[in-house]
Short mmCIF file of C-alpha atoms and ligand atoms in Angstrom, two decimals:
data_model
loop_
_atom_site.label_atom_id
_atom_site.label_comp_id
_atom_site.label_asym_id
_atom_site.label_seq_id
_atom_site.Cartn_x
_atom_site.Cartn_y
_atom_site.Cartn_z
CA MET R 13 51.02 188.80 12.15
CA ALA R 14 51.87 188.46 8.50
CA ARG R 15 55.48 189.03 7.60
CA ARG R 16 56.15 192.18 5.56
CA ASP R 17 58.49 192.11 2.61
CA ASN R 18 59.93 194.79 0.43
CA ARG R 19 59.87 194.06 -3.26
CA PHE R 20 60.62 195.97 -6.39
CA VAL R 21 57.66 195.95 -8.72
CA CYS R 22 57.48 197.23 -12.28
CA GLN R 23 54.53 199.63 -12.49
CA ALA R 24 54.08 198.96 -16.16
CA CYS R 25 53.81 195.17 -16.22
CA GLY R 26 53.72 194.11 -12.58
CA ALA R 27 56.90 192.00 -12.73
CA VAL R 28 58.60 191.55 -9.37
CA HIS R 29 62.37 192.05 -9.08
CA SER R 30 64.66 191.29 -6.18
CA LYS R 31 66.47 194.60 -6.49
CA TRP R 32 65.92 197.99 -8.00
CA ALA R 33 66.70 198.40 -11.69
CA GLY R 34 66.50 201.34 -14.06
CA ARG R 35 64.83 199.20 -16.67
CA CYS R 36 62.35 196.39 -16.16
CA GLU R 37 63.80 193.17 -17.58
CA ALA R 38 60.35 191.75 -18.19
CA CYS R 39 58.78 194.48 -20.29
CA GLY R 40 61.68 196.79 -21.06
CA ALA R 41 60.05 199.90 -19.56
CA TRP R 42 62.43 202.50 -18.16
CA ASN R 43 62.14 204.01 -14.67
CA SER R 44 59.11 201.93 -13.88
CA VAL R 45 60.48 199.83 -11.02
CA THR R 46 59.50 201.08 -7.57
CA GLU R 47 59.78 199.62 -4.11
CA GLU R 48 56.58 198.30 -2.56
CA THR R 49 55.81 196.67 0.75
CA VAL R 50 53.87 193.49 0.32
CA GLU R 51 52.44 191.01 2.73
CA ALA R 52 54.65 187.93 2.46
CA ASP R 53 52.84 184.95 1.03
CA ARG R 54 51.65 182.59 3.69
CA PRO R 55 54.01 179.62 4.01
CA GLY R 56 52.99 176.13 3.18
CA GLY R 57 50.98 176.74 0.00
CA VAL R 58 47.99 174.37 -0.14
CA GLY R 59 49.87 171.75 1.91
CA GLY R 60 48.32 172.56 5.26
CA GLY R 61 44.85 173.64 6.27
CA ARG R 62 41.54 172.04 5.39
CA ALA R 63 41.25 169.32 2.82
CA GLY R 64 39.80 170.31 -0.56
CA ARG R 65 36.41 169.13 -1.75
CA ALA R 66 36.20 167.34 -5.11
CA ILE R 67 34.65 169.57 -7.76
CA ALA R 68 31.33 168.56 -9.28
CA PHE R 69 32.15 169.03 -12.97
CA GLU R 70 29.36 169.88 -15.37
CA SER R 71 28.83 169.41 -19.09
CA LEU R 72 28.94 172.18 -21.67
CA GLU R 73 25.31 171.55 -22.45
CA GLY R 74 22.70 173.06 -20.25
CA ALA R 75 20.63 176.16 -20.00
CA SER R 76 22.56 179.30 -19.16
CA GLU R 77 20.68 182.43 -19.97
CA THR R 78 22.39 185.23 -21.83
CA PRO R 79 23.24 187.99 -19.37
CA PRO R 80 20.97 191.03 -19.42
CA ARG R 81 22.46 194.15 -20.94
CA ALA R 82 21.87 197.77 -20.10
CA VAL R 83 21.82 199.83 -23.27
CA THR R 84 23.31 203.26 -22.65
CA GLY R 85 21.73 204.89 -25.66
CA ILE R 86 25.14 206.21 -26.71
CA ALA R 87 25.24 204.02 -29.80
CA GLU R 88 29.00 204.22 -30.37
CA PHE R 89 29.66 203.16 -26.77
CA ASP R 90 27.08 200.34 -26.88
CA ARG R 91 28.65 199.09 -30.08
CA VAL R 92 32.12 198.61 -28.56
CA LEU R 93 30.59 197.01 -25.49
CA GLY R 94 28.98 194.47 -27.81
CA GLY R 95 25.41 195.73 -27.46
CA GLY R 96 25.26 197.33 -24.04
CA LEU R 97 26.68 196.93 -20.56
CA VAL R 98 26.36 193.41 -19.11
CA ALA R 99 25.09 193.25 -15.53
CA GLY R 100 27.84 192.27 -13.10
CA SER R 101 30.60 192.75 -15.65
CA ALA R 102 33.81 194.66 -15.10
CA VAL R 103 34.86 197.09 -17.80
CA LEU R 104 38.19 198.87 -17.88
CA VAL R 105 38.33 202.13 -19.81
CA GLY R 106 41.97 203.03 -20.40
CA GLY R 107 43.50 206.05 -22.05
CA ASP R 108 45.93 208.93 -21.77
CA PRO R 109 45.16 211.61 -19.20
CA GLY R 110 42.95 214.32 -20.67
CA ILE R 111 41.65 212.22 -23.54
CA GLY R 112 38.06 212.35 -22.27
CA LYS R 113 37.48 209.27 -20.11
CA SER R 114 35.76 211.13 -17.29
CA THR R 115 33.65 213.05 -19.79
CA LEU R 116 32.50 209.94 -21.61
CA LEU R 117 31.77 207.98 -18.45
CA LEU R 118 29.80 210.83 -16.94
CA GLN R 119 27.75 211.02 -20.14
CA ALA R 120 27.30 207.23 -20.13
CA ALA R 121 26.35 207.29 -16.43
CA ALA R 122 23.75 209.97 -17.10
CA ALA R 123 22.34 207.98 -20.02
CA LEU R 124 22.21 204.77 -17.96
CA GLY R 125 20.60 206.71 -15.11
CA ARG R 126 17.36 206.76 -17.07
CA THR R 127 16.85 203.04 -16.56
CA ARG R 128 19.31 201.92 -13.84
CA ARG R 129 20.59 203.11 -10.52
CA VAL R 130 23.98 204.58 -11.28
CA ALA R 131 26.73 205.80 -8.98
CA TYR R 132 29.79 207.81 -10.00
CA VAL R 133 32.72 207.71 -7.63
CA SER R 134 35.46 210.19 -8.33
CA GLY R 135 38.77 209.77 -6.58
CA GLU R 136 40.34 212.56 -8.59
CA GLU R 137 37.89 215.40 -8.48
CA ALA R 138 35.77 216.98 -5.77
CA ILE R 139 32.00 216.72 -6.08
CA ASP R 140 31.82 220.38 -7.13
CA GLN R 141 34.18 219.76 -10.02
CA VAL R 142 32.11 216.83 -11.25
CA ARG R 143 28.98 218.99 -10.92
CA LEU R 144 30.59 221.74 -12.98
CA ARG R 145 31.43 219.22 -15.67
CA ALA R 146 27.87 217.90 -15.59
CA ALA R 147 26.58 221.45 -15.99
CA ARG R 148 28.88 221.96 -18.97
CA LEU R 149 27.54 218.76 -20.49
CA GLY R 150 23.94 219.77 -19.82
CA LEU R 151 23.45 216.81 -17.50
CA THR R 152 22.50 218.49 -14.23
CA LYS R 153 19.10 216.77 -14.23
CA ALA R 154 20.53 213.30 -14.76
CA ARG R 155 19.91 210.72 -12.07
CA VAL R 156 23.46 209.85 -11.04
CA ALA R 157 24.53 209.43 -7.42
CA LEU R 158 27.84 211.24 -6.91
CA ALA R 159 30.58 210.61 -4.40
CA SER R 160 34.16 211.68 -3.97
CA THR R 161 36.23 209.08 -2.15
CA THR R 162 39.33 206.96 -2.57
CA SER R 163 38.56 204.28 -0.01
CA VAL R 164 37.77 200.88 -1.48
CA ARG R 165 36.40 199.79 1.88
CA ASP R 166 33.75 202.53 1.76
CA VAL R 167 32.84 201.74 -1.83
CA LEU R 168 32.50 198.05 -1.00
CA ALA R 169 30.22 198.86 1.94
CA SER R 170 28.00 200.91 -0.39
CA LEU R 171 27.86 198.05 -2.90
CA GLU R 172 26.85 195.64 -0.13
CA SER R 173 24.15 197.97 1.21
CA LYS R 174 20.54 197.44 0.27
CA ASP R 175 20.23 200.49 -1.98
CA ALA R 176 23.32 199.51 -3.93
CA PRO R 177 23.56 200.84 -7.50
CA ASP R 178 23.27 198.62 -10.59
CA VAL R 179 26.19 200.36 -12.23
CA ILE R 180 29.16 202.07 -10.61
CA VAL R 181 31.85 204.18 -12.24
CA ILE R 182 35.23 204.31 -10.47
CA ASP R 183 37.23 207.28 -11.73
CA SER R 184 40.07 206.30 -11.51
CA ILE R 185 41.27 202.94 -10.22
CA GLN R 186 44.71 204.46 -9.65
CA THR R 187 43.40 206.76 -6.93
CA MET R 188 41.70 203.96 -4.99
CA PHE R 189 43.36 202.31 -2.02
CA VAL R 190 42.84 199.29 0.19
CA ASP R 191 43.80 200.24 3.75
CA THR R 192 45.26 196.83 4.62
CA LEU R 193 48.12 197.40 2.21
CA ASP R 194 51.02 199.68 2.98
CA SER R 195 51.82 200.68 -0.59
CA ALA R 196 50.74 204.03 -1.91
CA PRO R 197 47.65 204.42 -4.15
CA GLY R 198 48.58 203.94 -7.79
CA THR R 199 51.14 201.20 -7.17
CA VAL R 200 50.67 197.80 -8.75
CA SER R 201 49.73 196.15 -5.45
CA GLN R 202 47.11 198.79 -4.65
CA VAL R 203 45.63 198.93 -8.12
CA ARG R 204 45.38 195.15 -8.30
CA ALA R 205 43.97 194.75 -4.81
CA SER R 206 41.43 197.56 -5.28
CA ALA R 207 40.26 196.22 -8.61
CA SER R 208 39.99 192.62 -7.47
CA GLU R 209 37.95 193.59 -4.40
CA LEU R 210 35.60 195.76 -6.46
CA ILE R 211 35.21 193.15 -9.18
CA ARG R 212 34.57 190.38 -6.65
CA ILE R 213 31.72 192.27 -4.98
CA GLY R 214 30.44 193.44 -8.36
CA LYS R 215 30.15 189.86 -9.58
CA LYS R 216 28.54 188.76 -6.32
CA ARG R 217 25.94 191.53 -6.31
CA GLY R 218 25.45 191.83 -10.06
CA VAL R 219 26.77 195.40 -10.16
CA ALA R 220 28.43 196.43 -13.40
CA ILE R 221 31.72 198.17 -12.70
CA LEU R 222 33.32 200.70 -15.03
CA LEU R 223 36.92 201.35 -14.06
CA VAL R 224 38.86 204.29 -15.45
CA GLY R 225 42.58 203.57 -15.86
CA HIS R 226 45.15 206.16 -16.86
CA VAL R 227 47.88 205.14 -19.21
CA THR R 228 51.17 206.70 -18.23
CA LYS R 229 54.40 206.68 -20.06
CA GLU R 230 56.52 207.53 -17.03
CA GLY R 231 55.46 204.39 -15.18
CA THR R 232 55.08 206.35 -11.93
CA ILE R 233 51.62 204.90 -11.47
CA ALA R 234 50.52 201.42 -12.44
CA GLY R 235 49.11 201.26 -15.92
CA PRO R 236 45.83 199.58 -16.88
CA ARG R 237 47.80 196.66 -18.35
CA VAL R 238 48.18 195.11 -14.93
CA LEU R 239 44.37 194.85 -14.80
CA GLU R 240 43.62 193.58 -18.30
CA HIS R 241 43.37 189.94 -17.26
CA MET R 242 41.09 190.67 -14.31
CA VAL R 243 38.29 192.46 -16.11
CA ASP R 244 35.75 191.19 -18.66
CA THR R 245 36.14 194.02 -21.12
CA VAL R 246 39.03 196.33 -21.90
CA LEU R 247 38.30 199.48 -23.87
CA TYR R 248 40.96 201.95 -24.88
CA PHE R 249 40.07 205.51 -25.62
CA GLU R 250 42.53 207.02 -28.03
CA GLY R 251 43.02 210.04 -30.20
CA GLU R 252 45.67 212.48 -31.24
CA ARG R 253 46.02 215.63 -29.22
CA GLY R 254 45.02 218.49 -31.45
CA HIS R 255 42.48 216.35 -33.26
CA GLN R 256 38.93 216.43 -32.06
CA PHE R 257 38.28 212.77 -32.91
CA ARG R 258 38.34 210.16 -30.18
CA ILE R 259 38.24 206.49 -30.96
CA MET R 260 37.13 203.86 -28.51
CA ARG R 261 38.44 200.42 -29.24
CA ALA R 262 37.68 197.12 -27.53
CA VAL R 263 40.89 195.13 -27.05
CA LYS R 264 39.28 192.41 -24.96
CA ASN R 265 35.64 191.56 -24.59
CA ARG R 266 34.20 188.47 -22.98
CA PHE R 267 30.74 189.54 -24.08
CA GLY R 268 31.24 190.79 -27.61
CA PRO R 269 33.57 191.28 -30.55
CA THR R 270 36.90 193.04 -30.13
CA ASP R 271 37.28 194.64 -33.53
CA GLU R 272 34.54 197.26 -33.18
CA ILE R 273 35.36 200.91 -32.74
CA GLY R 274 33.27 203.80 -31.52
CA VAL R 275 34.02 207.21 -32.95
CA PHE R 276 33.40 210.42 -31.04
CA GLU R 277 34.16 214.06 -31.50
CA MET R 278 35.19 216.21 -28.54
CA THR R 279 33.17 219.40 -28.59
CA ASP R 280 32.68 222.17 -26.05
CA ARG R 281 29.61 220.29 -24.85
CA GLY R 282 31.29 216.94 -24.36
CA LEU R 283 31.70 213.95 -26.61
CA VAL R 284 29.38 213.69 -29.56
CA GLU R 285 28.89 210.44 -31.45
CA VAL R 286 30.05 210.26 -35.03
CA PRO R 287 27.71 207.88 -36.84
CA ASN R 288 29.49 208.27 -40.17
CA PRO R 289 33.24 208.35 -39.51
CA SER R 290 34.23 208.23 -43.20
CA GLN R 291 32.74 211.66 -43.79
CA LEU R 292 34.72 213.00 -40.86
CA PHE R 293 38.02 211.41 -41.86
CA LEU R 294 37.72 212.69 -45.41
CA ALA R 295 36.51 216.15 -44.47
CA ASP R 296 39.82 217.97 -44.96
CA ARG R 297 40.87 216.10 -48.05
CA ARG R 298 42.34 217.94 -51.02
CA ASP R 299 42.00 215.99 -54.21
CA ASP R 300 44.61 217.69 -56.38
CA VAL R 301 47.75 216.74 -54.46
CA SER R 302 50.01 213.81 -55.11
CA GLY R 303 50.79 211.26 -52.43
CA ALA R 304 47.30 210.72 -51.12
CA ALA R 305 45.04 207.72 -51.57
CA VAL R 306 41.68 206.93 -50.01
CA PHE R 307 41.67 203.55 -48.32
CA ALA R 308 38.35 201.73 -47.98
CA GLY R 309 38.92 199.98 -44.67
CA MET R 310 36.84 197.99 -42.24
CA GLU R 311 36.69 198.58 -38.50
CA GLY R 312 34.78 195.63 -37.14
CA THR R 313 31.51 195.40 -38.99
CA ARG R 314 31.73 198.95 -40.23
CA PRO R 315 33.43 200.28 -43.34
CA VAL R 316 35.57 203.36 -42.75
CA LEU R 317 37.12 205.42 -45.51
CA VAL R 318 40.30 207.19 -44.59
CA GLU R 319 43.00 209.07 -46.43
CA ILE R 320 46.53 207.70 -46.50
CA GLN R 321 49.19 210.30 -47.14
CA ALA R 322 52.73 209.71 -48.26
CA LEU R 323 55.60 212.10 -48.74
CA VAL R 324 58.77 211.15 -50.54
CA GLY R 325 61.60 213.60 -49.99
CA PRO R 326 64.44 214.51 -52.36
CA PRO R 327 67.38 212.06 -52.45
CA VAL R 328 69.60 212.29 -49.37
CA GLN R 329 73.15 211.25 -48.54
CA GLY R 330 73.44 208.44 -46.01
CA THR R 331 70.53 206.68 -44.35
CA ALA R 332 67.13 207.84 -45.47
CA ARG R 333 64.37 208.30 -42.88
CA ARG R 334 61.15 206.35 -42.68
CA ALA R 335 58.46 207.69 -40.38
CA VAL R 336 54.96 206.25 -40.00
CA ILE R 337 51.97 207.55 -38.09
CA GLY R 338 48.88 205.37 -37.77
CA TRP R 339 50.27 202.29 -39.50
CA ASP R 340 52.84 199.57 -38.99
CA GLY R 341 56.42 200.58 -39.76
CA SER R 342 57.51 197.10 -40.78
CA ARG R 343 54.63 196.77 -43.23
CA LEU R 344 55.71 200.06 -44.79
CA ALA R 345 59.21 198.63 -45.17
CA MET R 346 57.73 195.59 -46.87
CA VAL R 347 55.60 197.57 -49.31
CA LEU R 348 58.63 199.74 -50.18
CA ALA R 349 60.78 196.66 -50.74
CA VAL R 350 58.17 195.06 -53.02
CA LEU R 351 57.77 198.31 -54.99
CA GLU R 352 61.55 198.50 -55.45
CA THR R 353 62.13 194.86 -56.31
CA ARG R 354 59.07 194.11 -58.44
CA CYS R 355 58.36 197.47 -60.03
CA GLY R 356 61.83 198.98 -60.21
CA LEU R 357 60.90 202.15 -58.33
CA VAL R 358 63.68 203.66 -56.22
CA PHE R 359 62.88 204.81 -52.69
CA ALA R 360 66.12 203.78 -51.01
CA SER R 361 67.82 207.18 -51.06
CA HIS R 362 64.66 209.14 -50.27
CA ASP R 363 63.10 210.01 -46.94
CA VAL R 364 59.61 208.47 -46.77
CA TYR R 365 56.83 209.67 -44.48
CA LEU R 366 53.47 207.97 -44.16
CA ASN R 367 50.47 209.31 -42.29
CA VAL R 368 46.93 208.11 -41.76
CA ALA R 369 44.87 211.29 -41.74
CA GLY R 370 42.56 212.08 -38.85
CA GLY R 371 44.49 210.22 -36.16
CA LEU R 372 43.11 206.76 -36.95
CA ARG R 373 45.29 203.69 -36.45
CA ILE R 374 45.01 201.04 -39.14
CA ALA R 375 45.96 197.43 -38.53
CA GLU R 376 44.49 195.76 -41.61
CA PRO R 377 46.79 194.30 -44.30
CA ALA R 378 44.10 195.45 -46.74
CA ALA R 379 45.67 198.91 -46.49
CA ASP R 380 48.80 197.72 -48.36
CA LEU R 381 47.53 198.64 -51.80
CA ALA R 382 46.35 202.09 -50.69
CA VAL R 383 49.76 202.70 -49.11
CA ALA R 384 51.45 201.58 -52.32
CA ALA R 385 49.20 203.91 -54.32
CA ALA R 386 50.06 206.84 -52.07
CA LEU R 387 53.79 206.04 -52.31
CA VAL R 388 53.78 205.66 -56.09
CA SER R 389 51.84 208.88 -56.43
CA ALA R 390 54.19 210.72 -54.07
CA LEU R 391 57.23 209.52 -55.99
CA SER R 392 55.82 210.37 -59.41
CA GLY R 393 54.12 213.61 -58.37
CA ARG R 394 50.95 212.46 -60.12
CA PRO R 395 47.79 212.50 -57.97
CA VAL R 396 45.77 209.33 -57.52
CA PRO R 397 42.40 209.89 -59.26
CA PRO R 398 40.38 211.81 -56.66
CA ASP R 399 37.25 209.75 -57.25
CA ALA R 400 39.01 206.45 -56.50
CA VAL R 401 39.26 204.28 -53.41
CA VAL R 402 41.88 201.57 -52.98
CA PHE R 403 42.17 198.36 -50.97
CA GLY R 404 44.00 195.04 -51.22
CA GLU R 405 46.76 193.07 -49.57
CA ILE R 406 50.20 192.89 -51.19
CA GLY R 407 52.28 189.70 -51.25
CA LEU R 408 56.07 189.58 -51.47
CA ALA R 409 55.92 188.54 -55.13
CA GLY R 410 54.09 191.76 -55.87
CA GLU R 411 50.76 190.03 -56.26
CA VAL R 412 47.63 191.69 -54.93
CA ARG R 413 45.45 189.47 -52.77
CA ALA R 414 41.75 189.53 -52.10
CA VAL R 415 40.57 190.84 -48.74
CA SER R 416 37.39 190.22 -46.82
CA GLN R 417 34.19 192.25 -47.05
CA GLY R 418 34.97 193.81 -50.41
CA ASP R 419 31.32 194.54 -51.05
CA ALA R 420 30.82 196.46 -47.82
CA ARG R 421 33.88 198.56 -48.67
CA LEU R 422 32.63 199.31 -52.19
CA LYS R 423 29.18 200.15 -50.93
CA GLU R 424 30.52 202.71 -48.48
CA ALA R 425 32.70 204.22 -51.21
CA ALA R 426 29.74 204.47 -53.57
CA LYS R 427 27.66 206.05 -50.83
CA LEU R 428 30.26 208.77 -50.36
CA GLY R 429 30.35 209.52 -54.06
CA PHE R 430 33.46 207.66 -55.19
CA ALA R 431 33.24 206.47 -58.77
CA ARG R 432 36.19 204.08 -59.04
CA ALA R 433 37.82 201.41 -56.93
CA PHE R 434 41.26 199.84 -57.38
CA VAL R 435 40.76 196.43 -55.87
CA PRO R 436 42.23 192.90 -56.03
CA SER R 437 40.96 190.96 -59.02
CA GLY R 438 40.43 187.88 -56.88
CA ARG R 439 37.57 189.67 -55.18
CA ARG R 440 34.34 187.75 -55.36
CA ARG R 441 31.93 189.47 -57.70
CA GLY R 442 28.95 191.04 -56.07
CA LYS R 443 26.70 194.02 -56.19
CA PRO R 444 28.24 197.06 -54.57
CA GLY R 445 24.83 198.41 -53.63
CA ASP R 446 23.80 202.03 -53.92
CA GLY R 447 25.00 203.81 -56.98
CA ALA R 448 27.49 202.59 -59.51
CA ILE R 449 31.18 202.19 -58.95
CA THR R 450 33.70 201.16 -61.55
CA VAL R 451 35.81 198.33 -60.26
CA VAL R 452 39.35 198.31 -61.62
CA ALA R 453 40.84 194.90 -60.96
CA ILE R 454 44.50 195.05 -59.96
CA ASP R 455 46.36 191.73 -60.24
CA ASP R 456 49.77 192.89 -59.19
CA LEU R 457 51.67 196.00 -58.18
CA GLY R 458 52.86 196.50 -61.74
CA SER R 459 49.32 197.07 -62.94
CA LEU R 460 48.72 199.55 -60.11
CA VAL R 461 51.80 201.51 -61.15
CA ALA R 462 50.59 201.43 -64.78
CA GLN R 463 47.11 202.59 -63.74
CA LEU R 464 48.49 205.51 -61.76
CA ALA R 465 50.79 206.47 -64.61
CA GLY R 466 47.59 206.84 -66.66
CA GLY R 467 47.25 206.09 -70.33
CA ARG R 468 45.89 203.08 -72.16
CA SER R 469 48.74 200.77 -71.18
CA GLY R 470 47.38 200.99 -67.69
CA ALA R 471 43.91 200.13 -68.81
CA ARG R 472 45.22 197.18 -70.75
CA ALA R 473 47.39 195.96 -67.94
CA SER R 474 44.36 195.48 -65.77
CA ARG R 475 40.91 194.41 -66.62
CA GLU R 476 38.30 197.06 -66.19
CA LYS R 477 34.86 196.01 -65.27
CA SER R 478 31.87 198.09 -64.52
CA GLU R 479 29.42 196.98 -61.89
CA THR R 480 26.06 198.56 -61.56
CA ALA R 481 23.63 198.32 -58.75
CA SER R 482 20.35 196.61 -59.27
P1 TYD L 503 38.51 214.45 -19.28
O1 TYD L 503 37.24 213.72 -19.45
O2 TYD L 503 38.73 215.15 -17.98
O3 TYD L 503 39.75 213.48 -19.55
P2 TYD L 503 40.31 212.25 -18.70
O4 TYD L 503 39.30 211.89 -17.68
O5 TYD L 503 40.54 211.19 -19.73
O6 TYD L 503 41.59 212.69 -18.09
O7 TYD L 503 38.61 215.45 -20.51
C1 TYD L 503 39.54 216.40 -20.47
C2 TYD L 503 39.59 217.23 -21.72
O8 TYD L 503 38.40 217.32 -22.44
C3 TYD L 503 39.94 218.62 -21.28
O9 TYD L 503 41.15 218.95 -21.93
C4 TYD L 503 38.82 219.49 -21.72
C5 TYD L 503 38.10 218.68 -22.73
N1 TYD L 503 36.65 218.88 -22.70
C6 TYD L 503 36.03 219.44 -23.79
O10 TYD L 503 36.66 219.78 -24.79
N2 TYD L 503 34.66 219.60 -23.78
C7 TYD L 503 33.91 219.23 -22.71
O11 TYD L 503 32.67 219.39 -22.74
C8 TYD L 503 34.57 218.66 -21.58
C9 TYD L 503 33.79 218.25 -20.36
C10 TYD L 503 35.94 218.50 -21.61
MG1 MG L 504 39.45 212.13 -15.58
#
């Protein structure tokens, strides 16, 4: 009989400790270390047992067909998958509880049910609850085989049977358990063992597996991070509570790009795709207030316009606050430092708040110039021209650098009725496409400040060039 060992495992990162600790030394998470019973590793390593066989290595050349994909028909979901669900692949869909993972996967299962055999296994809800949700989503007629179980052994048996599905949804991996392990469902050992068993059979039988994984801050159940390396694709479903937008982001994809996002809106009849996110993100915009600038960003291959809002408080005694939502705090510090040093603006004694409207998270350095515009406008109290979009990367010398896909950004701005764009002058000249947009070339932060201050000095400080579509 295998020896049993007790170990202390961090539920956030899976690190093993010899004794309990309040904080995991590996990942720094608090209260995430719990005791688990694990089968002791078999002694001897690869020393004993049968001799290995030499591997027959192959060349990179050779015919390997591209794997077939099942298109769900939910365009935003297919986009993040890289063009549909690959047969035999394992996809992890992570996100906070209540964000809409079960809703989306039930909708995707129903859509896939038109062309594939699809099974939906819920370990969290009874069949009746899933049926009620399906009724709410108007999917009662969809061809999805439902089951409510938490036993991995039973699921595996169904996948091995002759009427096995082509696609199976496991909602959620944290409720599943392998009965040969003593640890409770939701622990790192169970989550890992369950996932690896399911993925192994999935690969063998060509069944695509969609795993739901809850993200938890408390660390009481193992987070999806411990599975990221095991699966082919990792999608995170995010959104602010209180906002109806939900954004699906690929953070790993062996079969497609990882910078694509899918945008959805949570309605009373489930998740609805948002084919034009810019319109949604700009919907509540007011154009007469200072401290707001429209950033023409790119999410993957798609341009997305979003409003960046800044608030600069009155001078305070002591340390001023800096708070950022939806952007990187250290980049904000850098933009503030460059504005102070190169343009002589004073933010040091003021509280500064920065917010990306609509709950989007921006990672592009191209947002620097839009952030600077919002900050300068907030400090001066003068609105950024409401018909203008801004993009460009800022260097420490105050110079504004060109960013990629300038034309796609301008085209989207023109399409949404913007008439002006403050952009890096290094941008390669091209046709912005539909409609006309006046491109105001900004060489450095000083010329941006001059532009926003208005007047002819601003116009002289930067070259103004009109581009018209052909
Ligand atoms: P759910 O898919 O259960 O989230 P998760 O599986 O990620 O925990 O979604 C839960 C939330 O979505 C819940 O607060 C109610 C809301 N919701 C709607 O607004 N409309 C709908 O049609 C459905 C099914 C859920
Ligand atoms: Mg759920």
